[in-house]
Structures are given as structure tokens and as C-alpha cells.
Amino acid sequence: NRKPKIVILGAGYGGMMTASRLKKANAHQDADITLVNKHNYHYQTTWLHEPAAGTLHHDRTRMKIDSVIDTNKIQFIKDAVVKINKEEKKVVLEKSELDYDYLVIGLGSEPETFGIPGVKEHAFSIRSVNSVRLIREHIEYMFANYNKQEEKQEDLLTFVVAGAGFTGIEFVGELTERIPELCEEYDIDRKKVKIISVEAAPTALPGFDEELVEYAMNHLESKGVQFKINTPIKEVQDGVVLLADGTEIKSQTIVWTTGIRGSSIVDDAGFETMRGRVKVEKDLRAPGHDDVFIIGDCALIINEEINRPYPPTAQIAIQQAYTCAKNLKALVAGKTELEEFKPDIKGTVASLGGKEAIGLVGDKKIYGHSASAVKKLIDNRYLYMLGGMPLVLKKGKLNLF
Ligand code: FAD
């Protein structure tokens, strides 16, 4: 009597937490469970603005998968997913192929470029350990180069962040912390450095509470950030950002943070998608595919109160993992009644660099140092859920205030 095979694609918030919950529920006794990920480590995507700016080492945001998942109980394969063949229930990896009875897709997201020319070729993105290490090194290289040039090139010290949503604002906040250190290290006057946040929408942090947005913008402006709001970007070329109003900004560093779309592997698999995201059923399965669960940034769920999709967050990915693991456990035990996913949004906190942040917890607005401490508690809580106190002590943000 063969055990059913569960294959989990991606070890991000969604995939990692699904594997961890399945193990806790002893589902490995009833099923062969395999987790597949590109790297042998898991990283916390929500921390990546820090290593991107260079305010935190990237090793603090990642951990070896086998240090948190018991690989005697859950098989781990380090490989990249190339293709999902849902009709044949097969997944093609770079080095091998897997078949499944139940599939969990947690492959995360890709930057949304809205088809704007030159973004893919000339802009950086905050997506993975590899991508943020490159940004950090590049920024430092710009500083190192500046004093080397006979004729000083201002574009070396101009940093453009496209998109003033959550990721853009958090990254800009970290830059305001890092730039003074680099100025000191490379003997450069802080006044020579420009940090420009460009946003197409009529406000920074669209959709967020107005008072909090004002606090964030005032704080960042006081740290030298220039905002160009209501300013769509038309094109990115090598060393220059062309704005829709006809002006241009010369910059050697453009970081693209205008939002995300789901993994292109989900599109290519032939699921019906909206920007790479599948509108999943209430039990998190793909419509018409009772053997495929889709979670995290690849899944789209509607907030029925406002009839709009929930923004993709780690918070939702983690909660979905709990439901997904419960439903898989039920299926392998031969049950057909599955749990419905109900998001429980506890709040949102955005850091502004250093010990500054803004947020909403329930409907309470929080600012400044207390918001920053809450942000760190949220980061630590996730580590606790994944690996208990030892992981918090090893990787957590213990310096709350
Ligand atoms: P991810 O966590 O991105 O994981 C996807 C995994 O799949 C990765 O490990 C990747 O290596 C792997 N993978 C991808 N492609 C392949 C492939 N082809 N083969 C094998 N493996 C693959 N959300 C919040 O709730 N709160 C926040 O404060 C917050 N802040 C953020 C700050 C930043 C800078 C960013 C970028 C995002 C932030 N988010 C925040 C959003 C949050 O990070 C995402 O919604 C969340 O990571 C989604 O989880 P996921 O499991 O779908 O994908």
C-alpha cells in the first residue's frame, strides 16, 4: 500500500511553514513529503531591505533548511523548479523530475515591471539573498568610485528607488541609515548624496492611513529623502530614469520596488492567473485541481468586505500554510471535508530605518520607537513559530529599543 506523495515547491514563508506544520502533525507517517527549494537555505523575504542597504548582514536573514526541518521526516531537495505538468502530476526540476499526489505551490513572486522598458535590464530588485547582496556591493562600489574620478560624477551618488509602497519605503529608510556611514568611510560630504523616491500614485504608501503616511514622509524627508510623488516612470536606460513629465534623473543605481506578480512558473503551468496569481478556492486549492494547493504570493484571495484582493504578505502566507497543512493532513487520512481559509489580519508595520517605524495594530496607529519594537517582535515571532526559542536567540532581533 503506497503512501501518497506530497511535494512542496518553494521554502519561503508559505512552503517552509507548511512543511513544519505537516511534521508537527506527524503527517510524514501517512505520506511521503518532499520540500523543493532553489537554495539549501530559507530566507526571510520581509527583512531583505536591510541587507540590501547593508544595515544587516544577509546571513542574519537566512538559515539552513536542514537546521529547522527534520530531513529524516521531510525529504529536502535543493533544486530549481523549471516546470509544473499538472495533467501528468509531475514537476520538472533542473536536475530531476518528481511525481506527486498532492502539490503545494509556494514559489513566491517576481518584480512587476508593468512592461516599462529597460527595467529588467537596468534596475535592481529586492527579491532574494542573491539580489540584495548585489545591491549592497553595488552601492558601496559607487562610493568607492566617486573619489577616484577626476571629474566628480554626481550620478554615482544618486540613488533612485522606484515605488514608494511598503518595500520602497522600508528600503529608503535603511538607506538613510547606511548612507551617513558610507559617507564617513569614503570621505564624502553627505550633502552630495541624493536618495530619490519616485512614486506613480498620488501618495506614498498608497492605501495606508494618511496620518501615518505623513509621519513617514516627514521623517524620511528630514533624513534627506526627496520624494517625487504622482510621477510615473516612462523608461529606464543605462544610467538614467526617464519620467513621464519629460524630466530625467541621472543615476547609476535604480532599485525597482513597484510591486510584485506571482511566479511565472504558475503562469506557464496553464493555471488561470491574474498577474501570475491564482484565485484559489476557499480551501486554498486551485480551481478544477483538487490535488494542487497554491499559497503565499502565488495565490490571490479576495477581501470580500471591499471586494478587492488582499495584498500579498508574509502574514497571509504563514496563515495559509497552517490551513494548507491541516487540509493535506485531512486528505491523506482519507477525509474529504476541508477547512476554509480565513485571513486574520493583525496589523501592518513598516520600518523607516533605525528605530523608526509606523503601523496599524488592529485599528490602533503606532509610531516611532514603539512601532519599531513591535516590528522586531513580529520578526521574532515568526522565528519562534518556525524554530522555537533557540532560533529566536540565534537569528532574532533582540535589541528591541
Ligand atoms: P517567499 O517567502 O518569497 O518564498 C519563495 C521561495 O521560493 C523562496 O525561498 C525562493 O528561493 C523559492 N523559489 C522561487 N522560485 C523557485 C524555483 N523556480 N525553484 C525552487 N525554489 C524557488 N509581508 C508582511 O507580511 N509584512 C512585512 O512587513 C513585509 N515586508 C516586506 C519587505 C520586503 C523588503 C519585501 C520584499 C516583502 C515584504 N513582505 C512583507 C511581503 C512578503 O515578504 C511576501 O508576501 C512573502 O515572502 C510571501 O511568501 P511566499 O512563501 O509566497 O514567498
Tab-separated table of C-alpha atoms and ligand atoms in Angstrom:
chain	number	residue	atom	x	y	z
A	1	ASN	CA	0.000	0.000	0.000
A	2	ARG	CA	1.881	3.052	-1.337
A	3	LYS	CA	1.891	6.236	0.751
A	4	PRO	CA	0.603	9.330	-1.064
A	5	LYS	CA	3.319	11.773	-2.164
A	6	ILE	CA	3.131	15.414	-1.112
A	7	VAL	CA	5.506	17.765	-2.930
A	8	ILE	CA	6.007	21.318	-1.660
A	9	LEU	CA	7.587	23.796	-4.078
A	10	GLY	CA	9.467	26.721	-2.526
A	11	ALA	CA	10.777	27.089	1.021
A	12	GLY	CA	9.626	30.641	1.681
A	13	TYR	CA	7.147	31.618	4.387
A	14	GLY	CA	4.400	29.512	2.841
A	15	GLY	CA	6.346	26.378	1.881
A	16	MET	CA	8.577	26.287	4.933
A	17	MET	CA	5.705	26.707	7.358
A	18	THR	CA	3.600	24.080	5.539
A	19	ALA	CA	6.468	21.584	5.864
A	20	SER	CA	6.958	22.473	9.507
A	21	ARG	CA	3.239	22.111	10.341
A	22	LEU	CA	2.986	18.785	8.466
A	23	LYS	CA	5.872	17.441	10.502
A	24	LYS	CA	4.328	18.670	13.752
A	25	ALA	CA	1.082	16.914	12.815
A	26	ASN	CA	3.054	13.697	12.124
A	27	ALA	CA	1.774	13.700	8.542
A	28	HIS	CA	5.029	12.025	7.462
A	29	GLN	CA	3.620	8.799	8.941
A	30	ASP	CA	0.826	8.797	6.342
A	31	ALA	CA	2.577	10.450	3.386
A	32	ASP	CA	5.968	10.869	1.720
A	33	ILE	CA	6.670	14.575	1.967
A	34	THR	CA	9.243	16.369	-0.174
A	35	LEU	CA	10.235	20.037	0.014
A	36	VAL	CA	11.989	21.545	-3.018
A	37	ASN	CA	13.867	24.834	-2.953
A	38	LYS	CA	16.417	26.594	-5.161
A	39	HIS	CA	18.817	27.109	-2.278
A	40	ASN	CA	19.761	24.991	0.720
A	41	TYR	CA	18.683	27.894	2.925
A	42	HIS	CA	15.426	29.647	3.788
A	43	TYR	CA	15.445	33.443	3.946
A	44	GLN	CA	13.008	35.927	5.415
A	45	THR	CA	11.920	37.991	2.431
A	46	THR	CA	10.443	40.641	4.743
A	47	TRP	CA	13.907	41.510	6.087
A	48	LEU	CA	15.626	41.895	2.738
A	49	HIS	CA	15.567	45.711	2.640
A	50	GLU	CA	18.158	45.612	5.433
A	51	PRO	CA	20.905	43.534	3.778
A	52	ALA	CA	20.093	45.383	0.524
A	53	ALA	CA	21.110	48.676	2.145
A	54	GLY	CA	23.885	46.996	4.117
A	55	THR	CA	22.462	47.682	7.589
A	56	LEU	CA	22.243	43.953	8.424
A	57	HIS	CA	24.378	41.068	7.180
A	58	HIS	CA	22.442	38.760	4.848
A	59	ASP	CA	23.357	35.724	6.982
A	60	ARG	CA	21.058	37.108	9.674
A	61	THR	CA	18.106	36.784	7.281
A	62	ARG	CA	18.735	33.174	6.290
A	63	MET	CA	19.087	29.743	7.830
A	64	LYS	CA	19.985	26.302	6.515
A	65	ILE	CA	16.791	24.405	5.765
A	66	ASP	CA	18.026	21.252	7.469
A	67	SER	CA	18.652	23.246	10.641
A	68	VAL	CA	14.909	23.843	11.058
A	69	ILE	CA	13.247	20.999	9.169
A	70	ASP	CA	13.881	17.401	10.229
A	71	THR	CA	15.077	16.000	6.904
A	72	ASN	CA	14.675	12.431	8.160
A	73	LYS	CA	10.958	13.047	8.162
A	74	ILE	CA	10.603	15.551	5.346
A	75	GLN	CA	12.813	14.933	2.346
A	76	PHE	CA	14.573	18.064	1.119
A	77	ILE	CA	15.732	18.523	-2.470
A	78	LYS	CA	17.890	21.508	-3.360
A	79	ASP	CA	16.990	22.205	-6.974
A	80	ALA	CA	15.152	24.771	-9.064
A	81	VAL	CA	11.644	24.108	-10.343
A	82	VAL	CA	11.510	24.507	-14.112
A	83	LYS	CA	8.000	23.387	-14.990
A	84	ILE	CA	4.814	22.011	-13.466
A	85	ASN	CA	2.931	19.493	-15.566
A	86	LYS	CA	-0.391	19.328	-13.730
A	87	GLU	CA	-2.063	16.935	-16.167
A	88	GLU	CA	0.602	14.279	-15.614
A	89	LYS	CA	1.090	15.293	-11.946
A	90	LYS	CA	4.788	15.842	-12.478
A	91	VAL	CA	7.247	18.584	-11.600
A	92	VAL	CA	10.317	19.113	-13.746
A	93	LEU	CA	13.361	20.280	-11.797
A	94	GLU	CA	16.691	21.298	-13.295
A	95	LYS	CA	18.322	18.031	-12.313
A	96	SER	CA	15.453	15.556	-11.944
A	97	GLU	CA	11.699	15.015	-12.086
A	98	LEU	CA	9.176	14.344	-9.340
A	99	ASP	CA	5.660	12.995	-9.413
A	100	TYR	CA	3.057	13.865	-6.828
A	101	ASP	CA	-0.357	13.040	-5.482
A	102	TYR	CA	-0.653	16.437	-3.798
A	103	LEU	CA	1.252	19.555	-4.778
A	104	VAL	CA	1.780	22.758	-2.791
A	105	ILE	CA	2.974	25.748	-4.809
A	106	GLY	CA	4.753	28.374	-2.708
A	107	LEU	CA	7.190	29.781	-5.245
A	108	GLY	CA	6.759	33.410	-4.200
A	109	SER	CA	6.868	36.363	-6.543
A	110	GLU	CA	8.709	38.238	-9.258
A	111	PRO	CA	9.032	42.010	-9.670
A	112	GLU	CA	6.168	43.643	-11.575
A	113	THR	CA	7.620	45.910	-14.256
A	114	PHE	CA	4.292	46.884	-15.881
A	115	GLY	CA	6.102	46.418	-19.198
A	116	ILE	CA	8.127	49.592	-18.617
A	117	PRO	CA	11.105	49.393	-20.986
A	118	GLY	CA	14.572	48.919	-19.522
A	119	VAL	CA	13.548	47.845	-16.010
A	120	LYS	CA	14.663	44.236	-16.366
A	121	GLU	CA	17.974	45.265	-17.936
A	122	HIS	CA	18.931	48.266	-15.803
A	123	ALA	CA	17.221	48.105	-12.402
A	124	PHE	CA	17.969	46.093	-9.265
A	125	SER	CA	15.260	44.295	-7.308
A	126	ILE	CA	14.878	43.298	-3.661
A	127	ARG	CA	13.872	39.655	-4.040
A	128	SER	CA	16.420	37.200	-2.723
A	129	VAL	CA	19.692	36.945	-0.841
A	130	ASN	CA	21.497	36.940	-4.190
A	131	SER	CA	19.762	40.068	-5.418
A	132	VAL	CA	20.251	42.100	-2.225
A	133	ARG	CA	23.917	41.184	-1.807
A	134	LEU	CA	24.441	42.632	-5.248
A	135	ILE	CA	22.671	45.897	-4.332
A	136	ARG	CA	24.758	46.310	-1.179
A	137	GLU	CA	28.018	45.714	-3.032
A	138	HIS	CA	26.985	47.976	-5.892
A	139	ILE	CA	26.132	50.871	-3.554
A	140	GLU	CA	29.469	50.585	-1.830
A	141	TYR	CA	31.243	50.422	-5.191
A	142	MET	CA	29.588	53.698	-6.190
A	143	PHE	CA	31.038	55.366	-3.092
A	144	ALA	CA	34.447	53.812	-3.695
A	145	ASN	CA	34.432	55.081	-7.267
A	146	TYR	CA	33.347	58.643	-6.567
A	147	ASN	CA	36.611	59.984	-5.181
A	148	LYS	CA	38.571	58.065	-7.783
A	149	GLN	CA	37.087	60.091	-10.643
A	150	GLU	CA	38.899	63.286	-11.675
A	151	GLU	CA	35.670	64.865	-12.744
A	152	LYS	CA	33.186	64.034	-9.994
A	153	GLN	CA	30.187	62.151	-11.338
A	154	GLU	CA	27.034	63.028	-9.384
A	155	ASP	CA	25.116	60.063	-10.803
A	156	LEU	CA	27.347	57.763	-8.765
A	157	LEU	CA	25.872	59.242	-5.600
A	158	THR	CA	22.257	59.429	-6.800
A	159	PHE	CA	20.118	56.508	-5.620
A	160	VAL	CA	16.680	56.147	-7.167
A	161	VAL	CA	14.068	53.913	-5.592
A	162	ALA	CA	11.142	53.300	-7.936
A	163	GLY	CA	7.931	52.757	-5.987
A	164	ALA	CA	7.051	54.186	-2.566
A	165	GLY	CA	4.984	51.227	-1.395
A	166	PHE	CA	5.982	49.181	1.629
A	167	THR	CA	9.185	47.717	0.223
A	168	GLY	CA	10.340	51.001	-1.337
A	169	ILE	CA	9.725	52.977	1.849
A	170	GLU	CA	11.416	50.385	4.061
A	171	PHE	CA	14.452	50.304	1.762
A	172	VAL	CA	14.688	54.102	1.597
A	173	GLY	CA	14.532	54.140	5.396
A	174	GLU	CA	17.501	51.755	5.607
A	175	LEU	CA	19.424	53.857	3.076
A	176	THR	CA	19.075	56.910	5.317
A	177	GLU	CA	20.849	54.876	7.999
A	178	ARG	CA	23.539	53.428	5.770
A	179	ILE	CA	24.465	56.461	3.646
A	180	PRO	CA	25.981	58.509	6.526
A	181	GLU	CA	28.199	55.518	7.404
A	182	LEU	CA	29.372	55.218	3.810
A	183	CYS	CA	29.982	58.984	3.609
A	184	GLU	CA	32.194	58.716	6.660
A	185	GLU	CA	34.021	55.679	5.358
A	186	TYR	CA	34.660	57.095	1.880
A	187	ASP	CA	35.258	60.768	2.852
A	188	ILE	CA	32.218	62.088	1.068
A	189	ASP	CA	30.044	65.035	2.134
A	190	ARG	CA	26.523	63.732	2.958
A	191	LYS	CA	25.044	66.683	1.030
A	192	LYS	CA	26.432	65.252	-2.182
A	193	VAL	CA	24.311	62.092	-1.897
A	194	LYS	CA	20.752	62.014	-3.233
A	195	ILE	CA	18.098	59.473	-2.294
A	196	ILE	CA	15.088	59.897	-4.565
A	197	SER	CA	11.836	58.012	-4.048
A	198	VAL	CA	9.670	58.023	-7.181
A	199	GLU	CA	6.007	57.017	-6.991
A	200	ALA	CA	3.357	56.996	-9.733
A	201	ALA	CA	0.362	57.100	-7.369
A	202	PRO	CA	-0.844	60.371	-5.820
A	203	THR	CA	0.634	59.390	-2.453
A	204	ALA	CA	3.437	57.373	-0.896
A	205	LEU	CA	2.278	54.114	0.755
A	206	PRO	CA	-0.980	54.033	-1.234
A	207	GLY	CA	-3.858	52.535	0.731
A	208	PHE	CA	-2.264	53.283	4.104
A	209	ASP	CA	-3.609	55.615	6.784
A	210	GLU	CA	-2.999	59.269	5.764
A	211	GLU	CA	-1.656	60.390	9.116
A	212	LEU	CA	0.870	57.559	9.156
A	213	VAL	CA	1.906	58.320	5.583
A	214	GLU	CA	2.524	61.935	6.546
A	215	TYR	CA	4.594	60.876	9.537
A	216	ALA	CA	6.667	58.536	7.342
A	217	MET	CA	7.271	61.136	4.641
A	218	ASN	CA	8.163	63.881	7.129
A	219	HIS	CA	10.575	61.606	8.906
A	220	LEU	CA	12.254	60.430	5.710
A	221	GLU	CA	12.434	63.968	4.297
A	222	SER	CA	14.128	65.103	7.494
A	223	LYS	CA	16.739	62.420	6.750
A	224	GLY	CA	17.319	63.828	3.269
A	225	VAL	CA	14.989	61.746	1.085
A	226	GLN	CA	13.457	63.562	-1.899
A	227	PHE	CA	10.001	62.369	-2.923
A	228	LYS	CA	8.663	62.576	-6.449
A	229	ILE	CA	5.037	61.592	-5.963
A	230	ASN	CA	2.466	61.380	-8.759
A	231	THR	CA	5.394	60.831	-11.103
A	232	PRO	CA	5.204	57.745	-13.322
A	233	ILE	CA	8.430	56.383	-14.770
A	234	LYS	CA	8.374	56.053	-18.551
A	235	GLU	CA	11.599	54.200	-19.190
A	236	VAL	CA	14.842	53.145	-17.578
A	237	GLN	CA	18.028	53.351	-19.602
A	238	ASP	CA	21.617	52.660	-18.675
A	239	GLY	CA	22.356	55.379	-16.090
A	240	VAL	CA	19.125	57.320	-16.485
A	241	VAL	CA	15.493	57.221	-15.397
A	242	LEU	CA	13.060	58.914	-17.792
A	243	LEU	CA	9.961	60.312	-16.108
A	244	ALA	CA	6.568	60.743	-17.737
A	245	ASP	CA	6.737	64.520	-17.128
A	246	GLY	CA	9.649	64.686	-19.569
A	247	THR	CA	12.402	65.158	-16.996
A	248	GLU	CA	15.172	62.661	-16.340
A	249	ILE	CA	17.291	61.613	-13.389
A	250	LYS	CA	20.866	60.511	-13.978
A	251	SER	CA	21.643	57.651	-11.631
A	252	GLN	CA	23.821	54.556	-11.622
A	253	THR	CA	21.577	52.868	-9.053
A	254	ILE	CA	17.886	52.240	-9.683
A	255	VAL	CA	16.131	49.866	-7.317
A	256	TRP	CA	12.754	48.683	-8.558
A	257	THR	CA	10.072	48.145	-5.900
A	258	THR	CA	6.784	48.888	-7.633
A	259	GLY	CA	5.061	45.695	-6.608
A	260	ILE	CA	5.099	42.059	-7.496
A	261	ARG	CA	3.450	39.380	-9.588
A	262	GLY	CA	3.264	35.671	-8.879
A	263	SER	CA	5.891	33.209	-10.124
A	264	SER	CA	5.967	32.814	-13.924
A	265	ILE	CA	6.104	29.033	-13.367
A	266	VAL	CA	2.458	29.231	-12.257
A	267	ASP	CA	1.527	31.121	-15.442
A	268	ASP	CA	3.424	28.640	-17.590
A	269	ALA	CA	1.692	25.676	-15.921
A	270	GLY	CA	-1.557	26.829	-17.528
A	271	PHE	CA	-3.485	27.870	-14.410
A	272	GLU	CA	-5.842	30.783	-14.860
A	273	THR	CA	-3.896	33.697	-13.368
A	274	MET	CA	-4.102	37.399	-12.721
A	275	ARG	CA	-0.532	38.737	-12.794
A	276	GLY	CA	0.833	35.296	-12.044
A	277	ARG	CA	-1.516	34.731	-9.120
A	278	VAL	CA	-4.259	32.106	-8.991
A	279	LYS	CA	-7.601	32.955	-7.418
A	280	VAL	CA	-7.756	29.922	-5.161
A	281	GLU	CA	-10.809	28.203	-3.694
A	282	LYS	CA	-11.654	28.757	-0.033
A	283	ASP	CA	-9.718	25.584	0.905
A	284	LEU	CA	-6.672	27.025	-0.975
A	285	ARG	CA	-6.865	24.580	-3.877
A	286	ALA	CA	-6.588	25.720	-7.483
A	287	PRO	CA	-9.999	25.786	-9.196
A	288	GLY	CA	-10.534	22.486	-11.006
A	289	HIS	CA	-7.388	20.946	-9.492
A	290	ASP	CA	-8.228	19.214	-6.255
A	291	ASP	CA	-4.662	17.959	-5.890
A	292	VAL	CA	-2.955	21.382	-6.088
A	293	PHE	CA	-2.749	23.907	-3.247
A	294	ILE	CA	-1.417	27.377	-4.011
A	295	ILE	CA	-0.270	29.632	-1.172
A	296	GLY	CA	1.617	32.859	-0.489
A	297	ASP	CA	2.368	35.376	-3.227
A	298	CYS	CA	1.251	32.922	-5.970
A	299	ALA	CA	-2.280	32.833	-4.520
A	300	LEU	CA	-4.924	35.508	-4.792
A	301	ILE	CA	-7.717	35.812	-2.293
A	302	ILE	CA	-10.416	38.437	-2.224
A	303	ASN	CA	-11.222	40.591	0.776
A	304	GLU	CA	-14.988	40.353	0.480
A	305	GLU	CA	-15.572	43.444	2.637
A	306	ILE	CA	-14.069	45.693	-0.034
A	307	ASN	CA	-14.215	43.262	-2.947
A	308	ARG	CA	-10.507	43.645	-3.676
A	309	PRO	CA	-7.592	41.232	-3.374
A	310	TYR	CA	-5.674	41.150	-0.104
A	311	PRO	CA	-2.164	42.486	-0.656
A	312	PRO	CA	0.337	39.604	-0.747
A	313	THR	CA	2.073	39.411	2.629
A	314	ALA	CA	4.118	37.041	4.738
A	315	GLN	CA	1.393	37.284	7.336
A	316	ILE	CA	-1.126	35.740	4.930
A	317	ALA	CA	1.394	33.215	3.545
A	318	ILE	CA	2.063	31.909	7.065
A	319	GLN	CA	-1.630	31.680	7.947
A	320	GLN	CA	-2.322	29.897	4.664
A	321	ALA	CA	0.417	27.390	5.475
A	322	TYR	CA	-1.445	26.420	8.657
A	323	THR	CA	-4.689	25.795	6.739
A	324	CYS	CA	-2.882	24.075	3.866
A	325	ALA	CA	-1.076	21.671	6.229
A	326	LYS	CA	-4.330	20.849	8.042
A	327	ASN	CA	-6.082	20.170	4.743
A	328	LEU	CA	-3.275	17.959	3.458
A	329	LYS	CA	-3.276	16.012	6.707
A	330	ALA	CA	-7.048	15.512	6.312
A	331	LEU	CA	-6.729	14.382	2.699
A	332	VAL	CA	-4.011	11.806	3.377
A	333	ALA	CA	-6.160	10.486	6.228
A	334	GLY	CA	-8.917	9.912	3.664
A	335	LYS	CA	-11.161	12.775	4.765
A	336	THR	CA	-12.889	14.973	2.214
A	337	GLU	CA	-14.114	17.787	4.451
A	338	LEU	CA	-11.536	20.613	4.285
A	339	GLU	CA	-11.056	23.787	6.319
A	340	GLU	CA	-11.763	27.174	4.756
A	341	PHE	CA	-9.019	29.755	4.915
A	342	LYS	CA	-9.938	32.923	6.798
A	343	PRO	CA	-7.235	35.556	6.992
A	344	ASP	CA	-6.836	37.193	10.362
A	345	ILE	CA	-5.012	40.441	9.650
A	346	LYS	CA	-3.386	41.522	12.889
A	347	GLY	CA	-1.894	44.725	11.514
A	348	THR	CA	0.877	46.124	9.386
A	349	VAL	CA	4.106	47.773	10.450
A	350	ALA	CA	6.625	49.392	8.099
A	351	SER	CA	10.099	50.270	9.310
A	352	LEU	CA	11.600	53.635	8.404
A	353	GLY	CA	15.173	52.749	9.286
A	354	GLY	CA	16.946	52.651	12.638
A	355	LYS	CA	14.453	52.743	15.464
A	356	GLU	CA	11.692	54.417	13.487
A	357	ALA	CA	8.554	52.778	12.096
A	358	ILE	CA	4.852	53.318	11.542
A	359	GLY	CA	1.995	50.886	11.710
A	360	LEU	CA	-1.514	49.827	12.421
A	361	VAL	CA	-2.108	47.179	15.034
A	362	GLY	CA	-5.782	46.292	14.931
A	363	ASP	CA	-7.078	49.812	14.319
A	364	LYS	CA	-4.540	51.478	16.602
A	365	LYS	CA	-1.912	53.689	14.979
A	366	ILE	CA	1.634	53.326	16.234
A	367	TYR	CA	4.696	55.482	15.525
A	368	GLY	CA	8.381	55.852	16.229
A	369	HIS	CA	10.323	53.679	18.636
A	370	SER	CA	7.349	51.702	19.912
A	371	ALA	CA	6.326	50.839	16.332
A	372	SER	CA	9.916	49.797	15.628
A	373	ALA	CA	9.882	47.498	18.674
A	374	VAL	CA	6.590	45.951	17.504
A	375	LYS	CA	8.158	45.335	14.085
A	376	LYS	CA	11.032	43.447	15.705
A	377	LEU	CA	8.610	41.433	17.830
A	378	ILE	CA	6.753	40.416	14.645
A	379	ASP	CA	10.053	39.313	13.077
A	380	ASN	CA	10.970	37.346	16.208
A	381	ARG	CA	7.512	35.775	16.467
A	382	TYR	CA	7.944	34.187	13.053
A	383	LEU	CA	11.290	32.696	14.075
A	384	TYR	CA	9.625	31.382	17.223
A	385	MET	CA	6.834	29.719	15.221
A	386	LEU	CA	9.394	28.093	12.953
A	387	GLY	CA	12.173	27.041	15.295
A	388	GLY	CA	11.175	27.946	18.853
A	389	MET	CA	13.328	29.928	21.271
A	390	PRO	CA	16.690	28.575	20.029
A	391	LEU	CA	16.054	30.083	16.585
A	392	VAL	CA	14.958	33.414	18.113
A	393	LEU	CA	18.172	33.543	20.129
A	394	LYS	CA	20.282	32.650	17.095
A	395	LYS	CA	18.703	34.855	14.421
A	396	GLY	CA	16.262	37.154	16.206
A	397	LYS	CA	16.269	40.923	16.696
A	398	LEU	CA	16.897	41.030	20.409
A	399	ASN	CA	17.772	44.689	20.743
A	400	LEU	CA	14.179	45.930	20.821
A	401	PHE	CA	14.653	49.527	21.960
B	1	FAD	P1	8.734	33.747	-0.459
B	1	FAD	O1	8.853	33.930	1.007
B	1	FAD	O2	9.287	34.829	-1.322
B	1	FAD	O3	9.452	32.369	-0.817
B	1	FAD	C1	9.517	31.806	-2.090
B	1	FAD	C2	10.576	30.721	-2.066
B	1	FAD	O4	10.543	30.004	-3.288
B	1	FAD	C3	11.994	31.255	-1.907
B	1	FAD	O5	12.664	30.551	-0.893
B	1	FAD	C4	12.640	31.002	-3.266
B	1	FAD	O6	14.033	30.730	-3.171
B	1	FAD	C5	11.857	29.797	-3.749
B	1	FAD	N1	11.804	29.685	-5.198
B	1	FAD	C6	11.404	30.619	-6.074
B	1	FAD	N2	11.450	30.149	-7.329
B	1	FAD	C7	11.899	28.889	-7.241
B	1	FAD	C8	12.144	27.874	-8.203
B	1	FAD	N3	11.960	28.059	-9.506
B	1	FAD	N4	12.590	26.675	-7.771
B	1	FAD	C9	12.787	26.443	-6.439
B	1	FAD	N5	12.562	27.367	-5.497
B	1	FAD	C10	12.120	28.578	-5.885
B	1	FAD	N6	4.981	40.938	4.315
B	1	FAD	C11	4.467	41.102	5.567
B	1	FAD	O7	3.523	40.401	5.949
B	1	FAD	N7	4.985	42.043	6.416
B	1	FAD	C12	6.051	42.813	6.090
B	1	FAD	O8	6.496	43.643	6.879
B	1	FAD	C13	6.635	42.645	4.798
B	1	FAD	N8	7.731	43.357	4.446
B	1	FAD	C14	8.354	43.089	3.256
B	1	FAD	C15	9.565	43.754	2.970
B	1	FAD	C16	10.236	43.490	1.796
B	1	FAD	C17	11.545	44.170	1.534
B	1	FAD	C18	9.679	42.568	0.850
B	1	FAD	C19	10.390	42.288	-0.450
B	1	FAD	C20	8.472	41.929	1.119
B	1	FAD	C21	7.799	42.167	2.323
B	1	FAD	N9	6.605	41.497	2.656
B	1	FAD	C22	6.045	41.683	3.909
B	1	FAD	C23	5.969	40.555	1.718
B	1	FAD	C24	6.403	39.110	1.999
B	1	FAD	O9	7.793	39.019	2.035
B	1	FAD	C25	5.845	38.130	0.972
B	1	FAD	O10	4.461	38.310	0.841
B	1	FAD	C26	6.163	36.692	1.390
B	1	FAD	O11	7.550	36.475	1.365
B	1	FAD	C27	5.444	35.659	0.533
B	1	FAD	O12	5.777	34.364	0.966
B	1	FAD	P2	5.912	33.174	-0.083
B	1	FAD	O13	6.093	31.933	0.737
B	1	FAD	O14	4.805	33.223	-1.059
B	1	FAD	O15	7.235	33.517	-0.913
